[in-house]
Short mmCIF file of C-alpha atoms in Angstrom, two decimals:
data_model
loop_
_atom_site.label_atom_id
_atom_site.label_comp_id
_atom_site.label_asym_id
_atom_site.label_seq_id
_atom_site.Cartn_x
_atom_site.Cartn_y
_atom_site.Cartn_z
CA MET W 30 0.00 0.00 0.00
CA ALA W 31 1.45 3.33 -1.03
CA LYS W 32 1.76 6.27 1.37
CA THR W 33 1.72 9.97 0.55
CA TYR W 34 3.86 12.75 1.98
CA LYS W 35 0.70 14.18 3.52
CA GLU W 36 -0.14 10.97 5.34
CA ILE W 37 3.41 10.57 6.61
CA ASN W 38 3.58 14.21 7.73
CA GLU W 39 0.32 13.88 9.61
CA LYS W 40 1.78 10.95 11.51
CA ILE W 41 4.96 12.94 12.21
CA ALA W 42 2.97 15.93 13.47
CA ALA W 43 0.98 13.62 15.75
CA GLY W 44 4.21 12.16 17.08
CA LYS W 45 3.21 8.72 15.77
CA ALA W 46 5.59 8.23 12.86
CA VAL W 47 7.71 5.08 12.85
CA VAL W 48 11.25 6.18 12.08
CA VAL W 49 14.41 4.06 11.77
CA ASP W 50 17.82 4.75 10.25
CA ALA W 51 19.15 3.31 7.00
CA GLU W 52 21.23 0.70 8.82
CA GLU W 53 18.44 -0.48 11.13
CA ILE W 54 16.06 -0.86 8.19
CA ILE W 55 18.26 -3.58 6.64
CA ASP W 56 17.60 -6.11 9.38
CA ILE W 57 13.95 -5.13 9.74
CA VAL W 58 13.33 -5.84 6.04
CA LYS W 59 15.24 -9.13 6.31
CA LYS W 60 13.04 -10.16 9.22
CA ASP W 61 9.61 -8.87 8.22
CA GLY W 62 9.86 -8.63 4.45
CA LEU W 63 9.23 -5.65 2.16
CA LYS W 64 5.43 -5.63 2.27
CA LYS W 65 4.98 -5.67 6.04
CA THR W 66 7.85 -3.24 6.66
CA ALA W 67 6.59 -0.78 4.05
CA GLU W 68 3.32 -0.59 5.94
CA LYS W 69 4.94 -0.29 9.34
CA VAL W 70 7.87 2.11 8.78
CA ASP W 71 7.19 5.68 7.67
CA VAL W 72 10.59 7.36 7.43
CA VAL W 73 14.18 6.17 7.10
CA THR W 74 16.94 8.57 8.08
CA THR W 75 20.21 8.65 6.14
CA ALA W 76 23.34 10.64 6.94
CA THR W 77 26.92 11.38 6.07
CA PHE W 78 29.79 13.33 7.60
CA GLY W 79 32.64 13.64 5.16
CA PRO W 80 35.03 16.24 3.82
CA MET W 81 33.17 18.28 1.19
CA CYS W 82 35.42 20.82 -0.50
CA SER W 83 32.76 22.44 -2.62
CA SER W 84 31.25 24.31 0.30
CA GLY W 85 31.01 27.89 1.40
CA ALA W 86 28.90 30.62 2.90
CA PHE W 87 27.15 33.75 1.68
CA VAL W 88 27.17 36.59 4.16
CA ASN W 89 26.00 40.18 4.14
CA PHE W 90 27.90 42.40 6.55
CA GLY W 91 25.51 45.35 6.68
CA HIS W 92 26.60 48.86 5.70
CA SER W 93 29.04 51.15 7.45
CA THR W 94 28.82 54.95 7.58
CA PRO W 95 30.07 56.19 5.19
CA PRO W 96 29.45 53.08 3.10
CA ILE W 97 31.99 50.99 1.18
CA ARG W 98 31.63 48.86 -1.93
CA MET W 99 34.00 46.08 -0.99
CA SER W 100 36.14 44.70 -3.78
CA LYS W 101 38.89 43.01 -1.75
CA ILE W 102 37.60 41.30 1.37
CA TYR W 103 39.37 39.36 4.12
CA LEU W 104 37.97 37.58 7.16
CA ASN W 105 40.69 36.64 9.66
CA ASP W 106 43.11 37.18 6.77
CA VAL W 107 41.37 34.64 4.55
CA GLU W 108 40.35 36.19 1.24
CA CYS W 109 36.65 36.09 0.41
CA CYS W 110 34.94 36.73 -2.89
CA GLY W 111 34.58 40.26 -4.14
CA GLY W 112 32.58 40.76 -7.28
CA LEU W 113 29.17 40.77 -5.65
CA ALA W 114 27.24 43.79 -4.38
CA ALA W 115 28.72 46.25 -1.88
CA VAL W 116 28.70 44.24 1.33
CA ASP W 117 27.90 40.73 0.12
CA THR W 118 30.53 38.06 -0.05
CA TYR W 119 31.04 34.33 -0.45
CA ILE W 120 33.52 32.56 1.78
CA GLY W 121 34.93 29.52 0.01
CA ALA W 122 35.78 26.67 2.39
CA THR W 123 39.07 25.76 0.70
CA GLN W 124 40.53 29.28 0.50
CA PRO W 125 43.86 29.26 2.38
CA GLY W 126 44.76 32.07 4.77
CA GLU W 127 47.18 34.78 3.63
CA LYS W 128 49.56 34.07 6.50
CA THR W 129 48.25 30.81 7.91
CA GLY W 130 48.01 28.89 4.64
CA ILE W 131 45.95 25.71 4.74
CA GLU W 132 46.12 25.47 8.55
CA TYR W 133 43.50 28.23 8.83
CA GLY W 134 41.34 28.79 5.80
CA GLY W 135 37.80 29.50 4.68
CA ALA W 136 36.34 26.48 6.51
CA HIS W 137 37.86 27.72 9.76
CA VAL W 138 36.31 31.17 9.23
CA ILE W 139 32.91 29.60 8.56
CA CYS W 140 33.11 27.47 11.70
CA ASP W 141 34.33 30.42 13.81
CA LEU W 142 31.31 32.39 12.59
CA ILE W 143 28.97 29.51 13.49
CA ASP W 144 30.60 29.44 16.94
CA GLY W 145 29.68 33.14 17.32
CA LYS W 146 33.31 34.24 17.51
CA ASP W 147 34.49 37.69 16.50
CA VAL W 148 36.38 37.64 13.20
CA LEU W 149 38.53 40.40 11.77
CA LEU W 150 36.97 41.97 8.68
CA LYS W 151 39.26 43.93 6.37
CA ALA W 152 37.85 45.38 3.17
CA TYR W 153 39.25 47.61 0.44
CA SER W 154 37.65 49.56 -2.36
CA PRO W 155 38.68 52.09 -5.00
CA GLY W 156 35.87 54.33 -3.67
CA THR W 157 32.95 55.67 -5.70
CA ASP W 158 30.66 58.67 -5.43
CA CYS W 159 27.98 56.55 -3.84
CA TYR W 160 30.39 54.42 -1.79
CA PRO W 161 33.17 56.79 -0.75
CA ARG W 162 34.90 54.65 1.91
CA LYS W 163 38.10 53.03 0.69
CA GLU W 164 39.10 50.97 3.66
CA LEU W 165 37.38 49.20 6.51
CA ARG W 166 38.85 47.30 9.45
CA THR W 167 36.61 45.97 12.20
CA TYR W 168 35.76 42.93 14.26
CA ILE W 169 32.39 41.38 13.52
CA ASN W 170 30.44 38.27 14.50
CA ILE W 171 27.52 36.39 12.99
CA ASN W 172 24.94 38.12 15.21
CA GLU W 173 25.98 41.54 13.97
CA MET W 174 25.69 40.57 10.31
CA ASN W 175 22.55 40.45 8.23
CA GLU W 176 22.27 37.09 6.46
CA ALA W 177 24.74 34.26 6.90
CA TYR W 178 23.87 31.05 5.13
CA LEU W 179 25.79 28.05 3.99
CA TYR W 180 25.46 27.37 0.28
CA ASN W 181 27.41 24.33 -0.82
CA PRO W 182 27.33 23.74 -4.58
CA ARG W 183 28.54 20.11 -4.46
CA ASN W 184 27.99 17.97 -1.39
CA CYS W 185 26.96 14.49 -0.44
CA TYR W 186 28.46 12.46 -3.29
CA GLN W 187 26.27 9.51 -4.19
CA ASN W 188 29.33 7.31 -4.46
CA TYR W 189 33.01 8.07 -4.86
CA GLY W 190 36.05 6.30 -6.20
CA ALA W 191 38.49 4.81 -3.70
CA ALA W 192 42.18 5.75 -3.89
CA ILE W 193 45.45 3.84 -4.10
CA ASN W 194 49.01 4.84 -5.04
CA THR W 195 51.14 2.45 -7.05
CA SER W 196 54.14 4.76 -7.36
CA SER W 197 57.22 4.51 -5.17
CA LYS W 198 56.59 7.91 -3.60
CA ARG W 199 54.17 8.70 -0.75
CA LEU W 200 51.30 10.94 -1.93
CA TYR W 201 49.47 13.60 0.05
CA THR W 202 46.00 13.94 -1.48
CA TYR W 203 42.46 15.02 -0.73
CA MET W 204 41.88 11.29 -0.23
CA GLY W 205 44.40 11.42 2.58
CA ILE W 206 47.86 9.93 2.78
CA LEU W 207 48.49 7.25 0.19
CA GLN W 208 51.48 5.06 0.98
CA PRO W 209 53.80 4.02 -1.84
CA ASN W 210 53.61 0.70 -3.71
CA GLY W 211 49.86 0.26 -3.27
CA GLN W 212 50.11 -0.34 0.47
CA ASN W 213 46.80 1.24 1.40
CA ILE W 214 43.42 2.30 0.06
CA THR W 215 41.26 5.17 1.27
CA TYR W 216 37.56 5.60 0.55
CA SER W 217 35.00 8.26 1.29
CA THR W 218 31.36 7.42 1.92
CA ALA W 219 28.97 6.40 4.65
CA GLY W 220 27.93 3.52 2.35
CA GLN W 221 24.61 1.96 3.29
CA LEU W 222 23.80 4.96 5.53
CA SER W 223 24.66 7.57 2.88
CA PRO W 224 21.69 9.66 1.65
CA LEU W 225 22.06 9.46 -2.13
CA LEU W 226 22.88 5.74 -2.10
CA ASN W 227 19.49 5.13 -0.53
CA ASP W 228 17.57 7.00 -3.22
CA PRO W 229 19.60 6.14 -6.32
CA TYR W 230 17.11 7.56 -8.85
CA PHE W 231 16.17 10.67 -6.83
CA ARG W 232 12.55 9.76 -6.23
CA THR W 233 12.39 11.77 -2.99
CA ILE W 234 15.53 13.91 -3.06
CA GLY W 235 15.11 16.93 -5.30
CA MET W 236 14.98 20.69 -5.09
CA GLY W 237 13.19 21.67 -1.89
CA THR W 238 13.76 18.43 0.03
CA LYS W 239 14.20 19.40 3.65
CA ILE W 240 17.42 18.13 5.20
CA PHE W 241 19.48 18.22 8.36
CA LEU W 242 22.42 20.47 7.48
CA ALA W 243 25.08 20.87 10.16
CA GLY W 244 22.43 21.08 12.88
CA ALA W 245 20.07 23.39 11.00
CA GLN W 246 16.98 22.46 9.02
CA GLY W 247 18.20 23.24 5.53
CA TYR W 248 17.17 22.38 2.01
CA VAL W 249 18.41 20.79 -1.15
CA ALA W 250 18.81 23.90 -3.30
CA TRP W 251 19.57 22.39 -6.69
CA TYR W 252 21.35 19.43 -8.17
CA GLY W 253 25.02 19.55 -7.29
CA THR W 254 27.79 20.52 -9.68
CA GLN W 255 29.35 17.66 -11.67
CA PHE W 256 25.95 15.97 -11.39
CA LYS W 257 26.19 12.62 -13.13
CA THR W 258 23.19 10.30 -13.45
CA SER W 259 24.05 8.63 -16.72
CA VAL W 260 26.36 6.11 -15.06
CA GLU W 261 27.07 2.42 -14.71
CA ARG W 262 24.68 0.94 -12.15
CA GLU W 263 24.34 -2.29 -10.22
CA PRO W 264 21.03 -4.18 -10.67
CA ASN W 265 19.84 -2.47 -7.44
CA GLY W 266 20.15 0.91 -9.18
CA VAL W 267 23.18 2.05 -7.20
CA PRO W 268 25.87 3.76 -9.29
CA VAL W 269 29.37 2.30 -9.35
CA GLY W 270 31.91 5.03 -8.59
CA GLY W 271 31.37 8.80 -8.53
CA ALA W 272 27.88 9.85 -9.58
CA ALA W 273 25.31 12.44 -8.47
CA THR W 274 25.69 15.27 -5.94
CA ILE W 275 23.43 17.88 -4.36
CA ALA W 276 23.67 21.61 -3.67
CA VAL W 277 22.49 22.45 -0.17
CA VAL W 278 21.54 25.60 1.69
CA GLY W 279 20.88 26.41 5.34
CA ASN W 280 20.96 29.14 7.94
CA MET W 281 24.33 29.27 9.69
CA ARG W 282 22.77 30.75 12.82
CA ASP W 283 20.99 27.44 13.43
CA MET W 284 24.12 25.37 12.89
CA SER W 285 26.49 23.83 15.38
CA THR W 286 30.16 22.96 15.00
CA GLU W 287 29.23 19.61 16.48
CA TYR W 288 28.07 18.78 12.94
CA ILE W 289 30.41 20.85 10.76
CA LYS W 290 34.17 21.09 11.16
CA PRO W 291 37.14 22.49 9.30
CA ALA W 292 39.53 19.91 7.87
CA VAL W 293 43.17 20.22 6.85
CA TYR W 294 44.65 17.72 4.40
CA GLU W 295 48.42 17.84 4.39
CA GLY W 296 49.86 18.74 1.03
CA TYR W 297 46.40 19.37 -0.41
CA GLY W 298 44.59 22.11 1.45
CA THR W 299 41.72 23.16 3.63
CA SER W 300 38.38 21.42 3.38
CA MET W 301 35.29 21.10 5.52
CA PHE W 302 33.50 18.16 7.15
CA VAL W 303 29.82 18.76 6.50
CA GLY W 304 27.19 16.80 8.37
CA ILE W 305 24.12 16.07 6.27
CA GLY W 306 21.09 13.99 7.19
CA ILE W 307 18.25 13.31 4.78
CA PRO W 308 14.95 11.73 5.81
CA ILE W 309 13.48 9.49 3.15
CA PRO W 310 9.76 8.67 3.25
CA VAL W 311 8.82 5.02 2.78
CA LEU W 312 6.32 5.79 0.03
CA ASP W 313 5.97 2.23 -1.17
CA GLU W 314 7.74 -1.11 -1.42
CA GLU W 315 9.94 0.08 -4.28
CA MET W 316 11.26 2.93 -2.14
CA LEU W 317 11.85 0.56 0.73
CA LYS W 318 13.83 -1.75 -1.54
CA TYR W 319 16.23 1.11 -2.32
CA LEU W 320 16.42 1.98 1.38
CA SER W 321 17.42 -1.52 2.38
CA VAL W 322 20.60 -1.45 0.29
CA GLU W 323 23.64 -2.96 2.00
CA ASP W 324 27.35 -2.19 1.88
CA LYS W 325 28.06 -5.53 0.21
CA ASP W 326 25.91 -4.50 -2.76
CA ILE W 327 27.46 -1.04 -3.21
CA TYR W 328 30.51 -1.07 -5.46
CA THR W 329 33.16 1.45 -6.37
CA TYR W 330 36.36 1.54 -8.36
CA VAL W 331 39.81 1.93 -6.90
CA TYR W 332 41.72 4.62 -8.77
CA ASP W 333 45.48 4.95 -8.92
CA TYR W 334 46.24 8.48 -7.74
CA SER W 335 49.85 8.27 -8.89
CA ASP W 336 48.66 8.49 -12.46
CA ARG W 337 46.54 11.60 -12.96
CA SER W 338 47.41 11.96 -16.63
CA SER W 339 44.85 9.50 -17.94
CA GLU W 340 41.35 8.37 -17.10
CA ASP W 341 42.34 4.75 -17.46
CA ASN W 342 43.75 4.29 -14.00
CA ILE W 343 41.32 1.83 -12.43
CA ILE W 344 43.04 -0.82 -10.34
CA ALA W 345 40.09 -2.78 -8.97
CA ARG W 346 36.36 -2.94 -8.32
CA VAL W 347 35.41 -3.41 -4.67
CA ASN W 348 32.35 -3.26 -2.43
CA TYR W 349 31.99 -1.26 0.76
CA ALA W 350 31.51 -4.26 3.05
CA ASP W 351 35.06 -5.26 2.12
CA LEU W 352 36.41 -1.70 2.27
CA LYS W 353 34.89 -1.16 5.73
CA SER W 354 36.42 -4.44 6.99
CA GLY W 355 39.85 -2.74 7.06
CA CYS W 356 41.45 -4.92 4.42
CA VAL W 357 40.75 -5.90 0.80
CA GLU W 358 42.49 -8.26 -1.55
CA ILE W 359 43.88 -6.63 -4.69
CA ASN W 360 45.50 -8.95 -7.22
CA GLY W 361 46.06 -11.59 -4.57
CA ARG W 362 47.64 -9.19 -2.10
CA LYS W 363 46.05 -7.91 1.09
CA VAL W 364 45.81 -4.12 1.19
CA ARG W 365 44.69 -2.23 4.26
CA THR W 366 41.81 0.21 3.89
CA SER W 367 40.67 3.23 5.86
CA PRO W 368 37.83 5.73 5.59
CA MET W 369 37.71 9.51 5.11
CA THR W 370 34.07 9.85 6.18
CA SER W 371 33.32 9.56 9.87
CA MET W 372 30.83 6.73 10.43
CA ALA W 373 30.61 7.75 14.09
CA LYS W 374 29.40 11.23 13.17
CA SER W 375 27.19 9.95 10.34
CA ARG W 376 25.44 7.58 12.76
CA GLN W 377 25.09 10.36 15.31
CA ILE W 378 23.37 12.57 12.71
CA ALA W 379 21.05 9.77 11.53
CA ALA W 380 20.06 9.25 15.17
CA VAL W 381 19.52 12.95 15.90
CA LEU W 382 17.38 13.35 12.79
CA LYS W 383 15.40 10.25 13.74
CA GLU W 384 14.65 11.76 17.13
CA LEU W 385 13.63 15.12 15.63
CA ILE W 386 11.12 13.38 13.35
CA GLN W 387 9.82 11.13 16.14
CA LYS W 388 9.20 14.21 18.27
CA GLY W 389 7.33 15.89 15.42
CA GLU W 390 9.93 18.63 15.06
CA PHE W 391 11.00 17.82 11.53
CA ILE W 392 8.33 17.67 8.81
CA LEU W 393 9.20 16.29 5.36
CA ASN W 394 9.08 18.37 2.21
CA GLU W 395 8.14 16.99 -1.17
CA PRO W 396 10.63 18.13 -3.82
CA VAL W 397 9.34 20.89 -6.08
CA MET W 398 11.65 19.96 -8.96
CA LYS W 399 13.05 16.57 -9.93
CA PHE W 400 16.65 16.23 -11.03
CA PRO W 401 17.79 15.28 -14.53
CA GLN W 402 18.03 11.52 -15.03
CA ASP W 403 20.55 11.30 -17.85
CA ASN W 404 23.18 13.91 -17.07
CA LYS W 405 26.69 13.40 -18.41
CA LEU W 406 29.88 15.19 -17.41
CA ASN W 407 31.82 17.55 -19.61
CA SER W 408 35.52 18.00 -19.18
CA ILE W 409 37.89 20.69 -20.40
CA THR W 410 39.33 20.33 -23.86
CA ILE W 411 42.36 22.56 -24.02
CA ARG W 412 42.38 24.62 -27.22
CA GLU W 413 44.46 27.55 -28.35
CA LYS W 414 41.92 29.46 -30.36
CA SER W 415 38.33 30.56 -29.93
CA LYS W 416 35.83 28.66 -32.07
CA ARG W 417 34.02 31.91 -32.87
CA LYS W 418 34.95 33.50 -36.15
CA MET O 26 66.94 -20.19 31.22
CA THR O 27 65.24 -16.97 32.29
CA PRO O 28 63.10 -15.57 29.50
CA ILE O 29 64.20 -12.32 27.90
CA ASN O 30 61.62 -9.60 27.56
CA LYS O 31 61.40 -6.33 25.72
CA VAL O 32 59.60 -3.22 26.90
CA LYS O 33 59.25 0.22 25.46
CA VAL O 34 59.41 2.97 28.06
CA MET O 35 59.05 6.70 27.88
CA LEU O 36 61.29 8.41 30.41
CA ILE O 37 60.57 11.94 31.49
CA PHE O 38 63.36 13.23 33.65
CA PRO O 39 63.76 16.42 35.62
CA SER O 40 66.04 19.19 34.49
CA MET O 41 68.70 18.59 37.15
CA LEU O 42 69.31 15.06 35.93
CA ALA O 43 70.17 15.49 32.29
CA ALA O 44 73.84 14.94 33.03
CA GLU O 45 73.32 11.53 34.69
CA PRO O 46 74.67 8.74 32.44
CA ILE O 47 71.53 6.66 32.76
CA SER O 48 72.15 4.46 29.78
CA TYR O 49 75.55 3.44 31.17
CA TYR O 50 73.97 2.20 34.41
CA LEU O 51 71.16 0.44 32.61
CA VAL O 52 73.69 -1.61 30.67
CA LYS O 53 76.31 -2.03 33.35
CA SER O 54 74.21 -2.63 36.48
CA TYR O 55 71.13 -4.27 35.00
CA ASP O 56 72.55 -6.11 32.01
CA LEU O 57 70.00 -4.60 29.63
CA LYS O 58 70.24 -4.18 25.90
CA ILE O 59 69.04 -0.67 25.30
CA ASN O 60 67.79 0.86 22.13
CA ILE O 61 67.17 4.59 22.11
CA LEU O 62 64.23 5.28 19.81
CA LYS O 63 63.90 8.97 20.40
CA ALA O 64 65.50 11.52 22.63
CA TYR O 65 65.11 15.08 23.67
CA VAL O 66 67.88 15.70 26.15
CA ASN O 67 69.39 19.05 26.87
CA TYR O 68 71.71 20.01 29.65
CA ASN O 69 69.67 21.50 32.52
CA VAL O 70 66.38 21.19 30.68
CA GLU O 71 63.62 18.62 31.32
CA GLY O 72 64.34 15.71 29.00
CA ARG O 73 62.42 12.93 27.30
CA LEU O 74 63.76 9.60 26.21
CA LEU O 75 61.89 6.88 24.40
CA ILE O 76 63.81 3.73 25.02
CA GLU O 77 63.51 0.01 24.46
CA LEU O 78 64.84 -2.21 27.25
CA GLU O 79 65.66 -5.86 26.63
CA GLY O 80 66.57 -8.23 29.45
CA THR O 81 65.20 -10.53 32.12
CA ASP O 82 61.99 -9.52 33.87
CA ALA O 83 63.83 -9.08 37.15
CA ASN O 84 66.46 -6.83 35.61
CA ILE O 85 63.87 -4.71 33.81
CA LYS O 86 61.88 -4.39 37.03
CA ASN O 87 64.94 -3.35 39.02
CA ALA O 88 66.04 -0.94 36.32
CA LEU O 89 62.66 0.77 36.40
CA LYS O 90 62.95 0.97 40.18
CA TYR O 91 66.37 2.59 39.80
CA LEU O 92 64.97 5.12 37.33
CA LYS O 93 62.12 5.97 39.66
CA SER O 94 64.56 6.47 42.52
CA LEU O 95 66.19 9.17 40.41
CA ASN O 96 62.83 10.91 40.17
CA ILE O 97 62.41 9.90 36.53
CA LYS O 98 58.86 9.37 35.38
CA THR O 99 58.46 6.14 33.43
CA ILE O 100 55.56 5.43 31.12
CA LYS O 101 55.49 1.82 29.92
CA ASN O 102 54.62 1.21 26.29
CA GLY O 103 54.76 4.94 25.99
CA THR O 104 55.32 6.96 22.88
CA GLY O 105 55.62 10.65 22.26
CA THR O 106 52.37 10.53 20.32
CA TYR O 107 49.30 11.79 22.07
CA ILE O 108 45.81 12.19 20.74
CA ASP O 109 43.04 14.52 21.84
CA PHE O 110 40.40 11.77 21.92
CA ASP O 111 37.75 14.13 23.33
CA ASN O 112 37.59 16.01 20.06
CA CYS O 113 38.35 13.10 17.72
CA ILE O 114 35.61 12.56 15.14
CA ALA O 115 36.89 9.07 14.22
CA CYS O 116 37.14 9.91 10.53
CA GLY O 117 39.98 7.46 9.95
CA ALA O 118 42.43 9.72 8.10
CA CYS O 119 45.25 8.89 10.54
CA ILE O 120 44.81 5.17 9.96
CA ALA O 121 45.92 5.55 6.35
CA ALA O 122 49.13 7.13 7.59
CA CYS O 123 49.93 4.46 10.18
CA GLU O 124 51.93 1.70 8.54
CA PRO O 125 52.71 -0.27 11.73
CA GLY O 126 48.97 -0.45 12.48
CA ALA O 127 49.01 1.34 15.83
CA LEU O 128 45.80 3.17 14.95
CA LYS O 129 42.47 1.57 14.18
CA LEU O 130 38.74 2.11 14.50
CA GLU O 131 36.80 -0.03 16.95
CA ASN O 132 33.05 0.50 17.41
CA ASP O 133 33.26 3.94 15.78
CA LYS O 134 36.08 5.03 18.08
CA LEU O 135 39.75 5.60 17.32
CA VAL O 136 42.00 3.24 19.26
CA PHE O 137 45.73 3.78 19.66
CA ASP O 138 48.15 0.99 20.54
CA GLY O 139 51.32 2.66 21.78
CA THR O 140 53.32 -0.57 21.67
CA LYS O 141 53.05 -0.63 17.89
CA CYS O 142 53.81 3.07 17.39
CA LEU O 143 57.18 3.69 15.73
CA GLU O 144 56.95 7.45 16.15
CA CYS O 145 57.13 8.16 12.44
CA ARG O 146 54.74 11.02 13.21
CA LEU O 147 52.93 10.77 9.90
CA CYS O 148 49.60 10.63 11.76
CA GLU O 149 50.19 14.18 12.97
CA LYS O 150 50.23 15.30 9.36
CA ALA O 151 47.26 13.11 8.47
CA CYS O 152 44.83 14.32 11.14
CA PRO O 153 42.51 16.84 9.46
CA GLU O 154 41.45 18.14 12.87
CA ARG O 155 45.06 18.57 14.03
CA LEU O 156 44.40 16.60 17.20
CA ILE O 157 47.53 14.43 17.14
CA LYS O 158 50.66 15.90 18.69
CA ASN O 159 53.98 14.72 20.03
CA VAL O 160 55.60 15.47 23.37
CA PHE O 161 58.94 15.92 21.62
CA ASN O 162 57.43 19.01 20.07
CA GLN O 163 56.81 20.73 23.33
CA ARG O 164 59.89 22.89 23.42
#
């Protein structure tokens, strides 16, 4: 029997919704079967807490007297985007500090703002008739600003390639430290708990889906950049290797650094751990089938990061049950594996979201726009001349 | 034959003692094979020594007693590596760095086995939260 968003939301509002997380649902379905479980369970919570570089925050500082049209902007000596209106800016999470480098970058500024700390704002302008001020230096915190919201253009990867290094040199990458001679593999996903792996065809996740974003109730704003749905899939619909992403938005004033943290990857740069939880309604048996996906049925490729000059650098095809076991066999040799995504934090978020829904404090939103189903990726072709005549 | 054992000990000794030839006495009086893994010793400054002691149980025990009598703090199976577990998010990035396998995840928590740690200090670089430090860095 199919359920509607309205019916599920009524149960949530009445505090009667049956909510479990995407790991708990696996055993429930095994025990009670799809039909019975689909009737009993209303919502399944999914979550992830991984480094997501394509993240940042829009803020509006408010105007000074006399006003300034900021064209060079620094927060705690981390450069922010000029090129918007007078006192708007975008803080990119991966921007390194002018003096601190990757050890204190955009992600640190964002988290300091969420923590309510004072940050040093320095802004410069050529000065105009309407905006005569040329320089501004002040301390400011999130409560003194106008808007401050996180807008992350590419988060929550549906699946992602694992990394290995077959060269004789140790590599420092955004996939962590890769030891020489293929000694270790790193991978980044919450697997069977991860939001987009539980809704592989985006039946319930679309523009307007309400989500848990770093402690706030945020939204899916659009499909993420490098959105790829035209991909190789397992019979269960789950893509093999990197696939779709989502853009997310949420009010930073409602966030907590319990669920969002700056990250520093040696030799690579600053990034940001973003905690995302997405509730998925059990609309029918088909939806439940997707939600009961297990690590052993989610596959990814292992890419050789020592060879970035070609696309043909796949070493193996592995599943996440094996990757999460701490060791996989590659060409007859045991290779140790380790994650980049915190399962501890992911599980914490899935549990917090579950509780919010059980208490009736988190109502689901039906997406207002579905995402493209056959999107392919473009890549840069380097050419010397413009095609235009 | 008495079995031979090996222990790794971190010695933290007070500033007044840096001139004491400890290693000489450990060899001479207690018949220990010693292997200095790491040292921060400066004349008249508090020092740290990570040392491996190999010998009979009785000799190791007596040697540790001797060290304690000199007011030297001894931490068995110690390493210079210390982790701020309170703030650890158990992401696993340090595990990739740890070739001897001293770091692993157990029930969503990071676990550190100091006996396996070789003090390569790669985990300090790997931790994205910068929560892994080393006592040899303190000065």
